[in-house]
Amino acid sequence: MDLFESARISELEALIKKYQDSYYNGEGEISDAEFDKLWDELKSLDPDNPVLHKVGTDSGNFAKIRHIMPMGSQEKAANPEQFLAWANTHAYDEYLVEYKLDGASLELQFSHGELIRAVTRGDGTIGDDITANARKMQGVNAALFDGNGKIDFTGAVRGEVIMTHEVHERLYSDKANCRNAANGLMKRKDGSGSENLCLITYDALAAEGKSPFADEEEKILWLKKCGFNVSPLKICRTPEEVIEYRAEVMEIRKSLDYDIDGLVIKERRIDLADASRARPDRQIAFKFSLEEAVTTLREVEWSESGATYTPVAVFDEVQLNGTTVQRASLANPDTMRSLGIKIGSRVVVVKRGEIIPKIESVLNEEEGQVTSEVVFPKKCSVCGSELVDEGSRLYCPNRNCSKRVLHQLEKWTGVVDIRDLGEKLLLALFESGKVTSISDIYALSEEDLVPFFLNEESIENRKDSLGARKVRESIQNHRRMPLAVFIAGFDIEGIGETMVQKLVDAGFNTLDKMLAATEEDFSSVYGFAQITAHILAEGLAENRDEMLSLTQGGTIELEEAGTGELAGKSFCFTGELHTLKRADAEAMVKKAGGSCKSSVTKDLSYLVTNDTSSGSSKNQKAAKLGIPVIDEEEFLKLF
């Protein structure tokens, strides 16, 4: 473990202890989601850290009492992928699922059916005795009775002290949330306000005699029979059913009287040995995330980019990571079909680090739900050609479609970085018929460009155009480029400079080799699945003639791969640069034979940042992988 990683672990330990202390004493400073991020980061850096196996502690204002039943923390899954990973090693015939209540844990201790103590969670073994306060709470029974009279039970009942939304809004709206308000009230020395709290139970353990229940389902039924409020119980047969149920609960969550922040999943049998651990393994908290929500699909729009028609879902607004979201990518026709999505479907929308949210799944239709099939466009909106549905994409096959041609021209000027040939000028040149191919760009003379900068009177007076001269020079200054830039400029769907560079690094380092390769050749390269390989081979064949014309005619000079002082080196830039723009820095790298990446990977040569000691995710990953982190000054010295 290096110094940076060790320092970060120490920092995370301190933060988690601090926020645990504030949480257990009723003054929570950060949200559960923010706390979970710190917890997950520490777990990834140091899985056996003692802090991860220690529950927070209560204040010193009450007598300390030892629990009858352990009150440890649960393992947690933050998303369906993590839950499925847990379920793969915990194959149960049934999965018993309850709400994960967002309140404060409390243990009620009974002797022969009489309540003798109420103890907070504390450190998981010893907590605060708040019996006087608990007796005032709704849902706390001073004695246990059923239809046959008093129940002779000695042991513990565990539940969660919650505040309802109605009480919070009416009496405690000055508190950040219901949980914080409940935490504060239950630990008041004078007990005032405890009558506004409610206990919902979900666990019990007999300390003497025979247990009154044989499994987890019977336990909930017994608690209900004793007059306790209980969490709803759902029995699922498969992990996939659990995920489906979680999505359904996410949808109704806002309509509940109290806060929940996930589900708790258990097996049917009661495993006392596992429950006694500080962090039980046989059950898991499947948490909700700020990065996902359930909503209803209202329509599908088709985004037209070059030849491709991409489906975009439009749905009722939801909040994801603090932002309002109403649209999400549906990727392609095959994705839509595999999801089974329809207009009116209830869908799970996620945004886990992606810039654009996506539809992760579609919930089962309910009785009375009205849905209709999504209508696919059949013809190109510009040239009228029949669209081709390959499953992985829906596109216009007409090579001469004006929309496709213009998009390719825009892509070329962007990738090759001809900045002075802007979109408006390019559009004007295209509409006038002056530029209808990449080759036409390089055939432009200064005289061709003058009419786009000067009016007729200025031209008649033989006035020069500095703008026309500047554009012409900019074009001519971009005639030498790496093979990866050249191929990426031809606007082959999904084939950017980074993807082509992978091929170059794999040995396809000349245009001839690239054009001679087959789909099978491309699919053997890491990162090129069958669909991507097919699209690339198809795109190269389609643009072959112009590619050869540009290079063999001397219009474009391709740089020999593997030359230059940075040949074989890769760079990733993060944060602000002081003396040059990031685009200029990346251009310098490429001109010197190097390559640029958007993320930190194990084969990266350098991470460039002016904040080399920050705790950013890229800096952390670079440190973990042993990748040199250099600042702007060190970067420039490489040249």
Coordinates of C-alpha atoms in Angstrom, one line a residue, residues 21 30 38 102 127 182 194 206 253 277 387 399-400 427 500 539 582-583 602:
D21 CA -21.2 9.8 15.7
I30 CA -24.8 14.1 5.4
L38 CA -17.4 7.0 1.7
D102 CA -35.1 4.7 7.6
G127 CA -26.9 0.9 24.0
A182 CA -36.8 10.9 15.3
S194 CA -41.6 10.8 22.1
A206 CA -36.5 -15.7 22.7
R253 CA -42.1 4.8 -2.0
R277 CA -22.1 -11.5 13.7
L387 CA -34.4 2.7 -43.5
R399 CA -24.5 7.0 -49.3
N400 CA -25.5 10.2 -51.1
L427 CA -23.1 24.5 -44.3
V500 CA -9.0 3.0 -34.3
G539 CA -17.8 1.7 -43.3
R582 CA -6.7 20.7 -23.3
A583 CA -7.5 20.3 -27.0
K602 CA -3.9 0.0 -16.6

